[in-house]
Every structure is written in C-alpha cells, then in structure tokens.
Amino acid sequence: MPVKVSVIVPVYNPGRYIEDCIASLLGQSLPPDAYEIVFVDDGSTDGTPARLDALAAEDSRVVVVHQENSGWSGKPRNVGIDASRGEYVMFVDNDDHLGPEALERMYAYGKENDADVVVGKMVGRGRGVPVELFRVNRPRATVENAPLIDSLTPHKMVRRAFLDRTGLRFPEGRRRLEDHVFVTEAYLRADNVAVLSDYVCYYHVRRDDDANAGFQRFDPVGYFKNLREALDVVERYTEPGPLRDRLFRRWLRVEMVERLRGRRFLGLPEDYRRELFDEIHGVVTERFGPEVAAPLQPTQRVVAALVTDGRYDDAVAFAEWESGVALAVEPEAVEWRDGLLRIAFAAELTHDGGPMTFPSAGGSPPWPPKDVGQAVRWLGEDVVGRFGRARPDLLLRERASAAQYFQPVEVVRETVPAGDGSRVRLVLRGTATVDPGARAVLPADGLWDVYVRVGLGGWTKELRLGPAPRHDRPAPPAGVVAGRVVLPYWTDRHASLALDVGRAGKGLGLGRLTPGDVTVDGDRLGADLPLYVPAPAEVMLRLTGPGTHDVPAVLSPGGRLEAVLPTAVLRGRTWRAALCLAPDAAQARLHPLPFALRAGADRVRAVPAPRPGRARRLARRVRRALHRILGRITARTE
C-alpha cells in the first residue's frame, strides 16, 4: 500500500518525555502499512539514539536519521521531508503526542477537501493553543475567512506535492520562529487549507521540567530579527491594505503587546524588561502603520500606543494597574429540561478583588492618552461602548486529556448602577445547554470540568464555574439520557461544577432506596428511582444468588423502574440486586441496590440487602482505602 502519511519528528535529548509521543504514533488507527514515522535525531547526547534504533529494528514503520546537532528544529524537519515517502507529511514534536485517530481523520479530511494543508484541533496541556480557530470545522479556510494566522506552530499535515511544487522548507540554524516563516508561507500559497475541529488531533504538552524549547527565555534582539522574516513573508505574498494589516496585527498582538501586559511583563527582570520593550518599539515603529493597531481590543490598543511612543514607564504603570483585573463567575442554576442540562451563570470582571466599574455616561477622552489615568478612563469608555457585543462562553474540559468543547449559550447583558450612579458594573448572564446524547458535545466518558470564558475589553479570562455555597447550590439528579449516565456534581476542592459521564459509582442516590420503595405484584417489579429520565430507557437488573440472572428492565420518564421477574427460577432463594443503567456502554457499570428479593413459594418481596460477611467487609475496606489513595491523584477533588 502506498504510504499515505509520513510523520516527521525532530528529536533532541527528550529523555523519557518521548515515550508518550512514540506510544501515540505506534497506536494510530491508520493501517500500519499506510504510514511511516521518520525520527530525525539532531545530535542527541542522551540515550535517545539507541532507543530509536532499537525501535526501528522492531517496527518497519519507523525510520531513524542521525545527524550532527544543527541548533534548532528547522533542519531536522527538512531532512525528514526529504526522507519521507508519504502523500502528506505530519510534523510532531518529540514531547507532544497525537489523538489515536489523528492521522486517519486528518488524512481523510485533507483528501475530502483537496487540501494542501490540514490543521487538526489542538489541546494544550499547560500550554496555550488557539481557541477561536477550532470552534467549528472549516473545510475551506483562508487567512481572510478564518483566524488561521492564530495557529503558527508547525503541527500540521501538509501535502508533499505542495512542498515540492513550491520548494517550501523551514529556515535552518540557531534561530527562533522558523515555524512562523514556514506556516505563514504555507497558508498564503496553499490552494486550500482545511481545519478539522470535531476531534482532538494534537496534544501540545508542557513538560514538568519546563524544558520545552518554547519556554526558554530568548534574546530579544535575535528573536525580533527572526520575527521580521515572518513579516517579510506577508509582504512578499500580499498587497498593502487591510489584509496585510490584519495579518501583521497577529504579531503585534501576540508577540509584542501581550508580552508587555500585566503580571507577565512585571515578572521579568528590570534590565531584560527594558530591552524587550525597546526591541518591540523598534519593530512597531519600523514596520507597522497606525492601521495595524487601530482595530485591537481596548487594552491591547493602549499598550500598543505606549510602545509606539516609547513610553516605557507608563507601560510599566499600566501593567501594574492591569494586574488587578480578574474574573468572577457565579453559578445560578443547574437543571435538567427536555433531555438537556441547562447551566445558568453570571460573570463579570473584577479589579483588586471587587467588582470592576466603568463610566456610566459617554465621554471623549483624548487619544492617545497622556498618562495612565487618562488611559484607564479611555479604556472604560471604550469597554462600555463594546459591551453590547460581549458574549461569555461555556466550555466542557475533559480532565484527563484537557480536550475542550464549546456549548451553546444564550446571553443577557446587564448594566448595573454602582455607587452614586456615575459608574456601572457590566454583568453577563449566560444560560448554556449541554446535550449529553450528542457525541460531538461529550465525545467520551470521563470527568468533565465546566469553565466559563469571557472576552471583554481585550481581557480574556477563564475560570471554573464556581465556587458554589454548600448550603444553597443547585443539586440536580443524575440523568439517564441517550444511553449515558450523567451526574452533575460539585468538586470537593474547588466547589466548582463538573460532570461525571459514564463513570459514577456513588452519588446517584440509589442507596437511599428502601424495601418499602419497591413493589412486587406477581412477577412485576416496580420502583421509583431518584434519576432524571426524559425518555424510556432500556436498563438491566442483575439478580445474584446461587447463580446470576440478568433481567431486562425499563426506566420510564420520571425514573420509574419496571421489570418482569423470572419468578419460577427465583423461588426459594434470596437474591441481591444491582442495576445497570447503560447496558450497551463499552464498559457497563453495575450499581448495587440496597435491597434484595426474597422469593417464597407464593410471592416475591423486597427485603433489606444482606450484610456482607467479615471477610467480604475486610476486602471492601481495603478497596475503599485504595480508592481514597487513587482519589487524591485523579478523582473529583481537583
């Protein structure tokens, strides 16, 4: 079979951090003969060369190229391109990893849309990744109709024929931002770019030793010299005008303005901070006209104005003021309705621990501001003017993988008078709807934390939904919806909202049942369970005694459990009962019930469940202790 995808991995002294990468590449769903893995060892001095050679000897998919150290990732990637045989090449860093179906899905999506470049959804584990780009699938994306320019890391799938036709390669040598130069040119020269957003393809991982290349402090002079090369690419392939300005705005915003804001800027050593400011001032005055900064968000525009004018002291003072800005989120309702989980919340910005206030009446503060006080006043006026377009987002984030998905939100914007009425608070009230039956919403069972994300005035703040007071917080029951068991709960540590999907053992409320809640009329068993059930659901009742009998049962709307018992085979015995709420799930879970069925000669009745013997109680205590230990690491107390 022809090779569909060549995965190119530049490698330099990754140590143990390469193991997750290797495992994810070998475990891809694409047939083994349809892809290859090209490791280019850039002069590693640890045990990695021997590890890779042994891997290549064991697996025909693996190719290893050794070379002297070149200083950065550009040359290893180019060597990998030249050594590859695939129709597409996929670039992966040695401390990151892929989703199990990433290559198969990205290749199919690229072929379906005749794409020269395929961008797969990314998740950051301790690292920032683009968010807006991955709201929806974008089969035909360009730098004009999508925020492609927000994603300039090299972790893309690129058609090999496109690389050969254009001669596109990475800049080489000891340098920064080689990926910006390569990816920007790819976007601007590709016939089509396809963005796959409904599956997490790439996990961008921050190492626990913080040794990722992107986290090392850089030399400002060299860094912004390399950045100018990316700007040169934009100038080469665009005409002067709005598109070029919009592309330039990405570097102004991300690589310059954001480095000069709040705690990030204040946390730098004074001499380095000044050097960074001066280098950014040089690029801004040399390459950007006023049209580049004008559409920035208000806070970003203030910082851009200060750096353009070379006002270092004011930039530091503004960063000190801005460091007091945070987000507060208050849960208001969590309830089931029409098979959906509705989550209502209120969110607003705070400053120095209290609600942030803004001018209630419009004004015309001068621009550019002459001092920080004037900048803050101008900022307040501008934020109020834009408030009518502000929207909060609610995201579900899977705890184990960090995969996150946006949920639809209805929003109400409230302007609340503050103090003497000359100022106001800006409050966003949102109601999100979560559809547990939609795999695009909750694609996997697991623990999902609920986050609220607010962008306002140039601040993008994100916070868990909570804390909620213990005495008066919404407590909806577990739901059995579309063959899944979904338990909304409040975490112990943060008192924030999370969803347990398909894993809950406790918290379902089944332990509150008593034998008196169970009726048996002839062979028909009935019981009202404390569950939300929007539509009839097929479940399974397991009876255990001398043997095991699985009895089909039905949950009706309202939580009514009904089953027809095989009374003839039950007679003369007592049977423990357990309930499986999702019998068709990949890992069906049994929930013990606090009653047993005692089948006499003429009738069946519910009785208290027999207490376990001494040995069984001891075993149960050991299991509980082990669960508590594991819970400190992975359970809901996060």
mmCIF file of N, CA and C in Angstrom, residues 425-543:
data_model
loop_
_atom_site.group_PDB
_atom_site.id
_atom_site.type_symbol
_atom_site.label_atom_id
_atom_site.label_comp_id
_atom_site.label_asym_id
_atom_site.label_seq_id
_atom_site.Cartn_x
_atom_site.Cartn_y
_atom_site.Cartn_z
ATOM 1 N N ARG A 425 -21.512 48.546 36.735
ATOM 2 C CA ARG A 425 -20.913 47.226 36.569
ATOM 3 C C ARG A 425 -21.482 46.604 35.305
ATOM 4 N N LEU A 426 -20.673 45.811 34.632
ATOM 5 C CA LEU A 426 -21.090 45.123 33.406
ATOM 6 C C LEU A 426 -21.173 43.634 33.709
ATOM 7 N N VAL A 427 -22.395 43.103 33.745
ATOM 8 C CA VAL A 427 -22.634 41.724 34.143
ATOM 9 C C VAL A 427 -23.165 40.938 32.943
ATOM 10 N N LEU A 428 -22.557 39.802 32.691
ATOM 11 C CA LEU A 428 -23.001 38.892 31.629
ATOM 12 C C LEU A 428 -23.703 37.706 32.275
ATOM 13 N N ARG A 429 -24.955 37.480 31.912
ATOM 14 C CA ARG A 429 -25.689 36.306 32.387
ATOM 15 C C ARG A 429 -25.876 35.363 31.214
ATOM 16 N N GLY A 430 -25.423 34.145 31.409
ATOM 17 C CA GLY A 430 -25.493 33.158 30.338
ATOM 18 C C GLY A 430 -26.254 31.924 30.765
ATOM 19 N N THR A 431 -26.916 31.297 29.794
ATOM 20 C CA THR A 431 -27.556 30.002 30.015
ATOM 21 C C THR A 431 -27.088 29.067 28.907
ATOM 22 N N ALA A 432 -26.318 28.072 29.312
ATOM 23 C CA ALA A 432 -25.772 27.112 28.361
ATOM 24 C C ALA A 432 -26.618 25.847 28.374
ATOM 25 N N THR A 433 -26.692 25.183 27.238
ATOM 26 C CA THR A 433 -27.395 23.897 27.149
ATOM 27 C C THR A 433 -26.404 22.824 26.718
ATOM 28 N N VAL A 434 -26.359 21.754 27.503
ATOM 29 C CA VAL A 434 -25.466 20.632 27.227
ATOM 30 C C VAL A 434 -26.331 19.442 26.816
ATOM 31 N N ASP A 435 -26.056 18.886 25.655
ATOM 32 C CA ASP A 435 -26.801 17.734 25.145
ATOM 33 C C ASP A 435 -25.960 16.481 25.339
ATOM 34 N N PRO A 436 -26.221 15.693 26.391
ATOM 35 C CA PRO A 436 -25.378 14.513 26.646
ATOM 36 C C PRO A 436 -25.462 13.456 25.562
ATOM 37 N N GLY A 437 -26.524 13.496 24.769
ATOM 38 C CA GLY A 437 -26.648 12.497 23.720
ATOM 39 C C GLY A 437 -25.834 12.796 22.480
ATOM 40 N N ALA A 438 -25.300 14.002 22.375
ATOM 41 C CA ALA A 438 -24.527 14.394 21.193
ATOM 42 C C ALA A 438 -23.052 14.076 21.424
ATOM 43 N N ARG A 439 -22.525 13.142 20.679
ATOM 44 C CA ARG A 439 -21.118 12.758 20.854
ATOM 45 C C ARG A 439 -20.166 13.892 20.488
ATOM 46 N N ALA A 440 -20.625 14.815 19.675
ATOM 47 C CA ALA A 440 -19.772 15.972 19.375
ATOM 48 C C ALA A 440 -19.653 16.895 20.573
ATOM 49 N N VAL A 441 -20.602 16.784 21.540
ATOM 50 C CA VAL A 441 -20.589 17.619 22.738
ATOM 51 C C VAL A 441 -19.799 16.947 23.854
ATOM 52 N N LEU A 442 -20.089 15.663 24.083
ATOM 53 C CA LEU A 442 -19.386 14.867 25.095
ATOM 54 C C LEU A 442 -18.895 13.601 24.404
ATOM 55 N N PRO A 443 -17.767 13.672 23.709
ATOM 56 C CA PRO A 443 -17.344 12.547 22.885
ATOM 57 C C PRO A 443 -16.862 11.330 23.652
ATOM 58 N N ALA A 444 -16.570 11.473 24.935
ATOM 59 C CA ALA A 444 -16.011 10.340 25.674
ATOM 60 C C ALA A 444 -16.532 10.350 27.099
ATOM 61 N N ASP A 445 -16.642 9.154 27.688
ATOM 62 C CA ASP A 445 -16.949 9.066 29.100
ATOM 63 C C ASP A 445 -15.757 9.579 29.909
ATOM 64 N N GLY A 446 -16.044 10.115 31.076
ATOM 65 C CA GLY A 446 -14.965 10.622 31.927
ATOM 66 C C GLY A 446 -15.473 11.753 32.792
ATOM 67 N N LEU A 447 -14.546 12.474 33.403
ATOM 68 C CA LEU A 447 -14.864 13.619 34.243
ATOM 69 C C LEU A 447 -14.637 14.893 33.451
ATOM 70 N N TRP A 448 -15.665 15.724 33.370
ATOM 71 C CA TRP A 448 -15.630 16.948 32.577
ATOM 72 C C TRP A 448 -15.840 18.142 33.501
ATOM 73 N N ASP A 449 -14.853 19.030 33.557
ATOM 74 C CA ASP A 449 -14.979 20.252 34.342
ATOM 75 C C ASP A 449 -15.633 21.338 33.495
ATOM 76 N N VAL A 450 -16.404 22.187 34.153
ATOM 77 C CA VAL A 450 -17.147 23.249 33.477
ATOM 78 C C VAL A 450 -16.408 24.568 33.676
ATOM 79 N N TYR A 451 -16.078 25.226 32.584
ATOM 80 C CA TYR A 451 -15.365 26.508 32.615
ATOM 81 C C TYR A 451 -16.196 27.581 31.932
ATOM 82 N N VAL A 452 -16.049 28.804 32.422
ATOM 83 C CA VAL A 452 -16.629 29.971 31.769
ATOM 84 C C VAL A 452 -15.495 30.838 31.255
ATOM 85 N N ARG A 453 -15.634 31.299 30.028
ATOM 86 C CA ARG A 453 -14.603 32.105 29.382
ATOM 87 C C ARG A 453 -15.240 33.411 28.913
ATOM 88 N N VAL A 454 -14.632 34.523 29.299
ATOM 89 C CA VAL A 454 -15.169 35.833 28.960
ATOM 90 C C VAL A 454 -14.089 36.660 28.283
ATOM 91 N N GLY A 455 -14.421 37.220 27.125
ATOM 92 C CA GLY A 455 -13.555 38.173 26.446
ATOM 93 C C GLY A 455 -14.221 39.532 26.456
ATOM 94 N N LEU A 456 -13.588 40.517 27.081
ATOM 95 C CA LEU A 456 -14.179 41.849 27.194
ATOM 96 C C LEU A 456 -13.065 42.867 27.334
ATOM 97 N N GLY A 457 -13.070 43.841 26.454
ATOM 98 C CA GLY A 457 -12.123 44.943 26.572
ATOM 99 C C GLY A 457 -10.689 44.584 26.249
ATOM 100 N N GLY A 458 -10.457 43.378 25.723
ATOM 101 C CA GLY A 458 -9.093 42.944 25.486
ATOM 102 C C GLY A 458 -8.590 41.986 26.546
ATOM 103 N N TRP A 459 -9.388 41.762 27.590
ATOM 104 C CA TRP A 459 -9.076 40.735 28.576
ATOM 105 C C TRP A 459 -9.811 39.462 28.193
ATOM 106 N N THR A 460 -9.123 38.362 28.168
ATOM 107 C CA THR A 460 -9.758 37.063 28.002
ATOM 108 C C THR A 460 -9.458 36.272 29.257
ATOM 109 N N LYS A 461 -10.493 36.070 30.068
ATOM 110 C CA LYS A 461 -10.348 35.419 31.358
ATOM 111 C C LYS A 461 -11.162 34.124 31.353
ATOM 112 N N GLU A 462 -10.623 33.130 32.024
ATOM 113 C CA GLU A 462 -11.271 31.823 32.070
ATOM 114 C C GLU A 462 -11.249 31.318 33.503
ATOM 115 N N LEU A 463 -12.371 30.712 33.936
ATOM 116 C CA LEU A 463 -12.483 30.303 35.328
ATOM 117 C C LEU A 463 -13.428 29.110 35.416
ATOM 118 N N ARG A 464 -13.138 28.193 36.351
ATOM 119 C CA ARG A 464 -14.101 27.129 36.629
ATOM 120 C C ARG A 464 -15.416 27.754 37.080
ATOM 121 N N LEU A 465 -16.515 27.080 36.768
ATOM 122 C CA LEU A 465 -17.821 27.569 37.203
ATOM 123 C C LEU A 465 -18.001 27.246 38.681
ATOM 124 N N GLY A 466 -17.850 28.226 39.519
ATOM 125 C CA GLY A 466 -17.907 28.075 40.964
ATOM 126 C C GLY A 466 -17.061 29.177 41.591
ATOM 127 N N PRO A 467 -16.870 29.145 42.908
ATOM 128 C CA PRO A 467 -17.412 28.134 43.836
ATOM 129 C C PRO A 467 -18.877 28.373 44.133
ATOM 130 N N ALA A 468 -19.564 27.291 44.508
ATOM 131 C CA ALA A 468 -20.969 27.369 44.876
ATOM 132 C C ALA A 468 -21.095 27.099 46.367
ATOM 133 N N PRO A 469 -21.907 27.886 47.081
ATOM 134 C CA PRO A 469 -22.061 27.655 48.523
ATOM 135 C C PRO A 469 -22.674 26.284 48.790
ATOM 136 N N ARG A 470 -22.181 25.610 49.793
ATOM 137 C CA ARG A 470 -22.640 24.248 50.066
ATOM 138 C C ARG A 470 -24.100 24.203 50.507
ATOM 139 N N HIS A 471 -24.563 25.253 51.177
ATOM 140 C CA HIS A 471 -25.913 25.207 51.749
ATOM 141 C C HIS A 471 -26.993 25.552 50.740
ATOM 142 N N ASP A 472 -26.649 26.157 49.619
ATOM 143 C CA ASP A 472 -27.692 26.627 48.707
ATOM 144 C C ASP A 472 -27.201 26.559 47.267
ATOM 145 N N ARG A 473 -26.791 25.388 46.839
ATOM 146 C CA ARG A 473 -26.312 25.275 45.473
ATOM 147 C C ARG A 473 -27.190 24.289 44.701
ATOM 148 N N PRO A 474 -27.320 24.484 43.388
ATOM 149 C CA PRO A 474 -28.169 23.589 42.595
ATOM 150 C C PRO A 474 -27.664 22.151 42.698
ATOM 151 N N ALA A 475 -28.591 21.221 42.866
ATOM 152 C CA ALA A 475 -28.212 19.815 43.018
ATOM 153 C C ALA A 475 -29.132 18.941 42.177
ATOM 154 N N PRO A 476 -29.001 18.985 40.863
ATOM 155 C CA PRO A 476 -29.862 18.156 40.023
ATOM 156 C C PRO A 476 -29.488 16.685 40.159
ATOM 157 N N PRO A 477 -30.424 15.785 39.918
ATOM 158 C CA PRO A 477 -30.102 14.359 39.993
ATOM 159 C C PRO A 477 -29.265 13.913 38.811
ATOM 160 N N ALA A 478 -28.739 12.719 38.917
ATOM 161 C CA ALA A 478 -28.088 12.106 37.759
ATOM 162 C C ALA A 478 -29.136 11.876 36.679
ATOM 163 N N GLY A 479 -28.715 11.983 35.434
ATOM 164 C CA GLY A 479 -29.621 11.765 34.315
ATOM 165 C C GLY A 479 -29.235 10.527 33.524
ATOM 166 N N VAL A 480 -30.242 9.808 33.040
ATOM 167 C CA VAL A 480 -30.026 8.702 32.110
ATOM 168 C C VAL A 480 -30.557 9.183 30.772
ATOM 169 N N VAL A 481 -29.648 9.617 29.901
ATOM 170 C CA VAL A 481 -30.013 10.311 28.669
ATOM 171 C C VAL A 481 -29.273 9.671 27.503
ATOM 172 N N ALA A 482 -30.036 9.223 26.512
ATOM 173 C CA ALA A 482 -29.453 8.674 25.282
ATOM 174 C C ALA A 482 -28.428 7.585 25.583
ATOM 175 N N GLY A 483 -28.762 6.706 26.529
ATOM 176 C CA GLY A 483 -27.881 5.586 26.835
ATOM 177 C C GLY A 483 -26.660 5.933 27.656
ATOM 178 N N ARG A 484 -26.634 7.131 28.256
ATOM 179 C CA ARG A 484 -25.490 7.546 29.069
ATOM 180 C C ARG A 484 -25.979 8.002 30.441
ATOM 181 N N VAL A 485 -25.137 7.768 31.428
ATOM 182 C CA VAL A 485 -25.431 8.227 32.782
ATOM 183 C C VAL A 485 -24.567 9.464 33.036
ATOM 184 N N VAL A 486 -25.222 10.584 33.313
ATOM 185 C CA VAL A 486 -24.526 11.857 33.504
ATOM 186 C C VAL A 486 -24.868 12.389 34.895
ATOM 187 N N LEU A 487 -23.846 12.555 35.721
ATOM 188 C CA LEU A 487 -24.026 13.044 37.091
ATOM 189 C C LEU A 487 -23.395 14.432 37.222
ATOM 190 N N PRO A 488 -24.200 15.503 37.340
ATOM 191 C CA PRO A 488 -23.621 16.804 37.672
ATOM 192 C C PRO A 488 -23.259 16.813 39.173
ATOM 193 N N TYR A 489 -22.083 17.315 39.510
ATOM 194 C CA TYR A 489 -21.680 17.349 40.912
ATOM 195 C C TYR A 489 -20.740 18.532 41.143
ATOM 196 N N TRP A 490 -20.546 18.845 42.414
ATOM 197 C CA TRP A 490 -19.662 19.943 42.810
ATOM 198 C C TRP A 490 -18.398 19.349 43.424
ATOM 199 N N THR A 491 -17.240 19.761 42.909
ATOM 200 C CA THR A 491 -15.981 19.179 43.356
ATOM 201 C C THR A 491 -15.701 19.545 44.805
ATOM 202 N N ASP A 492 -14.991 18.681 45.497
ATOM 203 C CA ASP A 492 -14.670 18.916 46.901
ATOM 204 C C ASP A 492 -13.701 20.080 47.084
ATOM 205 N N ARG A 493 -12.672 20.126 46.242
ATOM 206 C CA ARG A 493 -11.605 21.112 46.463
ATOM 207 C C ARG A 493 -12.013 22.512 46.060
ATOM 208 N N HIS A 494 -12.624 22.653 44.869
ATOM 209 C CA HIS A 494 -12.930 23.986 44.358
ATOM 210 C C HIS A 494 -14.399 24.355 44.483
ATOM 211 N N ALA A 495 -15.251 23.393 44.868
ATOM 212 C CA ALA A 495 -16.704 23.615 44.882
ATOM 213 C C ALA A 495 -17.169 24.135 43.531
ATOM 214 N N SER A 496 -16.573 23.599 42.469
ATOM 215 C CA SER A 496 -16.925 24.004 41.108
ATOM 216 C C SER A 496 -17.671 22.874 40.413
ATOM 217 N N LEU A 497 -18.404 23.221 39.363
ATOM 218 C CA LEU A 497 -19.271 22.256 38.693
ATOM 219 C C LEU A 497 -18.475 21.339 37.777
ATOM 220 N N ALA A 498 -18.820 20.066 37.811
ATOM 221 C CA ALA A 498 -18.219 19.077 36.911
ATOM 222 C C ALA A 498 -19.294 18.066 36.546
ATOM 223 N N LEU A 499 -19.040 17.321 35.485
ATOM 224 C CA LEU A 499 -19.949 16.271 35.033
ATOM 225 C C LEU A 499 -19.205 14.944 35.040
ATOM 226 N N ASP A 500 -19.794 13.960 35.698
ATOM 227 C CA ASP A 500 -19.277 12.598 35.641
ATOM 228 C C ASP A 500 -20.103 11.864 34.589
ATOM 229 N N VAL A 501 -19.460 11.514 33.495
ATOM 230 C CA VAL A 501 -20.165 10.875 32.384
ATOM 231 C C VAL A 501 -19.751 9.408 32.315
ATOM 232 N N GLY A 502 -20.682 8.524 32.632
ATOM 233 C CA GLY A 502 -20.470 7.095 32.454
ATOM 234 C C GLY A 502 -19.561 6.433 33.453
ATOM 235 N N ARG A 503 -19.157 7.143 34.531
ATOM 236 C CA ARG A 503 -18.209 6.547 35.462
ATOM 237 C C ARG A 503 -18.706 6.516 36.893
ATOM 238 N N ALA A 504 -19.807 7.213 37.178
ATOM 239 C CA ALA A 504 -20.228 7.403 38.563
ATOM 240 C C ALA A 504 -20.591 6.078 39.219
ATOM 241 N N GLY A 505 -20.029 5.843 40.412
ATOM 242 C CA GLY A 505 -20.412 4.705 41.220
ATOM 243 C C GLY A 505 -21.285 5.145 42.371
ATOM 244 N N LYS A 506 -20.899 6.270 42.978
ATOM 245 C CA LYS A 506 -21.682 6.856 44.057
ATOM 246 C C LYS A 506 -22.305 8.161 43.556
ATOM 247 N N GLY A 507 -23.158 8.711 44.391
ATOM 248 C CA GLY A 507 -23.752 9.995 44.069
ATOM 249 C C GLY A 507 -25.015 9.910 43.251
ATOM 250 N N LEU A 508 -25.418 8.707 42.844
ATOM 251 C CA LEU A 508 -26.630 8.578 42.052
ATOM 252 C C LEU A 508 -27.888 8.584 42.911
ATOM 253 N N GLY A 509 -27.741 8.426 44.210
ATOM 254 C CA GLY A 509 -28.887 8.438 45.101
ATOM 255 C C GLY A 509 -29.590 7.110 45.240
ATOM 256 N N LEU A 510 -29.089 6.061 44.598
ATOM 257 C CA LEU A 510 -29.767 4.766 44.663
ATOM 258 C C LEU A 510 -29.684 4.159 46.055
ATOM 259 N N GLY A 511 -28.674 4.546 46.820
ATOM 260 C CA GLY A 511 -28.524 3.993 48.161
ATOM 261 C C GLY A 511 -29.615 4.440 49.117
ATOM 262 N N ARG A 512 -30.403 5.459 48.705
ATOM 263 C CA ARG A 512 -31.473 5.939 49.589
ATOM 264 C C ARG A 512 -32.744 5.101 49.484
ATOM 265 N N LEU A 513 -32.784 4.187 48.519
ATOM 266 C CA LEU A 513 -33.972 3.332 48.379
ATOM 267 C C LEU A 513 -34.113 2.420 49.595
ATOM 268 N N THR A 514 -35.337 2.084 49.919
ATOM 269 C CA THR A 514 -35.622 1.118 50.978
ATOM 270 C C THR A 514 -36.520 0.025 50.401
ATOM 271 N N PRO A 515 -36.606 -1.115 51.062
ATOM 272 C CA PRO A 515 -37.526 -2.153 50.572
ATOM 273 C C PRO A 515 -38.957 -1.650 50.413
ATOM 274 N N GLY A 516 -39.350 -0.676 51.233
ATOM 275 C CA GLY A 516 -40.696 -0.137 51.112
ATOM 276 C C GLY A 516 -40.926 0.648 49.836
ATOM 277 N N ASP A 517 -39.839 1.071 49.160
ATOM 278 C CA ASP A 517 -39.974 1.805 47.904
ATOM 279 C C ASP A 517 -40.177 0.870 46.712
ATOM 280 N N VAL A 518 -40.076 -0.428 46.957
ATOM 281 C CA VAL A 518 -40.135 -1.422 45.879
ATOM 282 C C VAL A 518 -41.463 -2.173 45.982
ATOM 283 N N THR A 519 -42.148 -2.278 44.879
ATOM 284 C CA THR A 519 -43.386 -3.056 44.834
ATOM 285 C C THR A 519 -43.179 -4.261 43.928
ATOM 286 N N VAL A 520 -43.733 -5.408 44.353
ATOM 287 C CA VAL A 520 -43.713 -6.614 43.518
ATOM 288 C C VAL A 520 -45.142 -7.143 43.482
ATOM 289 N N ASP A 521 -45.739 -7.114 42.314
ATOM 290 C CA ASP A 521 -47.103 -7.600 42.107
ATOM 291 C C ASP A 521 -47.033 -8.791 41.163
ATOM 292 N N GLY A 522 -47.115 -9.974 41.744
ATOM 293 C CA GLY A 522 -46.917 -11.175 40.933
ATOM 294 C C GLY A 522 -45.482 -11.233 40.464
ATOM 295 N N ASP A 523 -45.283 -11.163 39.148
ATOM 296 C CA ASP A 523 -43.917 -11.176 38.610
ATOM 297 C C ASP A 523 -43.456 -9.785 38.177
ATOM 298 N N ARG A 524 -44.212 -8.744 38.522
ATOM 299 C CA ARG A 524 -43.882 -7.392 38.065
ATOM 300 C C ARG A 524 -43.292 -6.569 39.214
ATOM 301 N N LEU A 525 -42.068 -6.099 38.984
ATOM 302 C CA LEU A 525 -41.364 -5.279 39.966
ATOM 303 C C LEU A 525 -41.437 -3.819 39.532
ATOM 304 N N GLY A 526 -41.640 -2.942 40.510
ATOM 305 C CA GLY A 526 -41.631 -1.513 40.233
ATOM 306 C C GLY A 526 -40.943 -0.754 41.349
ATOM 307 N N ALA A 527 -40.261 0.338 40.983
ATOM 308 C CA ALA A 527 -39.616 1.194 41.975
ATOM 309 C C ALA A 527 -39.384 2.560 41.354
ATOM 310 N N ASP A 528 -39.548 3.612 42.161
ATOM 311 C CA ASP A 528 -39.270 4.969 41.711
ATOM 312 C C ASP A 528 -37.843 5.337 42.102
ATOM 313 N N LEU A 529 -37.026 5.616 41.105
ATOM 314 C CA LEU A 529 -35.614 5.917 41.341
ATOM 315 C C LEU A 529 -35.388 7.431 41.278
ATOM 316 N N PRO A 530 -34.436 7.964 42.052
ATOM 317 C CA PRO A 530 -34.164 9.407 42.069
ATOM 318 C C PRO A 530 -33.276 9.825 40.898
ATOM 319 N N LEU A 531 -33.755 9.578 39.690
ATOM 320 C CA LEU A 531 -32.989 9.857 38.481
ATOM 321 C C LEU A 531 -33.824 10.701 37.526
ATOM 322 N N TYR A 532 -33.137 11.494 36.689
ATOM 323 C CA TYR A 532 -33.825 12.211 35.621
ATOM 324 C C TYR A 532 -33.817 11.324 34.385
ATOM 325 N N VAL A 533 -34.993 10.999 33.891
ATOM 326 C CA VAL A 533 -35.129 10.120 32.729
ATOM 327 C C VAL A 533 -36.099 10.800 31.758
ATOM 328 N N PRO A 534 -35.615 11.393 30.663
ATOM 329 C CA PRO A 534 -36.504 12.132 29.761
ATOM 330 C C PRO A 534 -37.289 11.255 28.795
ATOM 331 N N ALA A 535 -36.823 10.031 28.551
ATOM 332 C CA ALA A 535 -37.473 9.140 27.594
ATOM 333 C C ALA A 535 -37.252 7.710 28.062
ATOM 334 N N PRO A 536 -38.151 6.788 27.690
ATOM 335 C CA PRO A 536 -37.967 5.400 28.122
ATOM 336 C C PRO A 536 -36.567 4.888 27.776
ATOM 337 N N ALA A 537 -35.960 4.210 28.740
ATOM 338 C CA ALA A 537 -34.598 3.709 28.559
ATOM 339 C C ALA A 537 -34.542 2.246 28.959
ATOM 340 N N GLU A 538 -33.929 1.444 28.112
ATOM 341 C CA GLU A 538 -33.745 0.033 28.428
ATOM 342 C C GLU A 538 -32.551 -0.118 29.359
ATOM 343 N N VAL A 539 -32.785 -0.753 30.525
ATOM 344 C CA VAL A 539 -31.735 -0.983 31.502
ATOM 345 C C VAL A 539 -31.725 -2.470 31.836
ATOM 346 N N MET A 540 -30.883 -2.845 32.788
ATOM 347 C CA MET A 540 -30.779 -4.263 33.119
ATOM 348 C C MET A 540 -30.673 -4.432 34.633
ATOM 349 N N LEU A 541 -31.489 -5.327 35.187
ATOM 350 C CA LEU A 541 -31.477 -5.651 36.605
ATOM 351 C C LEU A 541 -30.764 -6.983 36.776
ATOM 352 N N ARG A 542 -29.686 -6.987 37.539
ATOM 353 C CA ARG A 542 -28.943 -8.232 37.773
ATOM 354 C C ARG A 542 -29.281 -8.758 39.162
ATOM 355 N N LEU A 543 -29.726 -10.011 39.188
ATOM 356 C CA LEU A 543 -30.048 -10.685 40.446
ATOM 357 C C LEU A 543 -29.010 -11.757 40.690
#
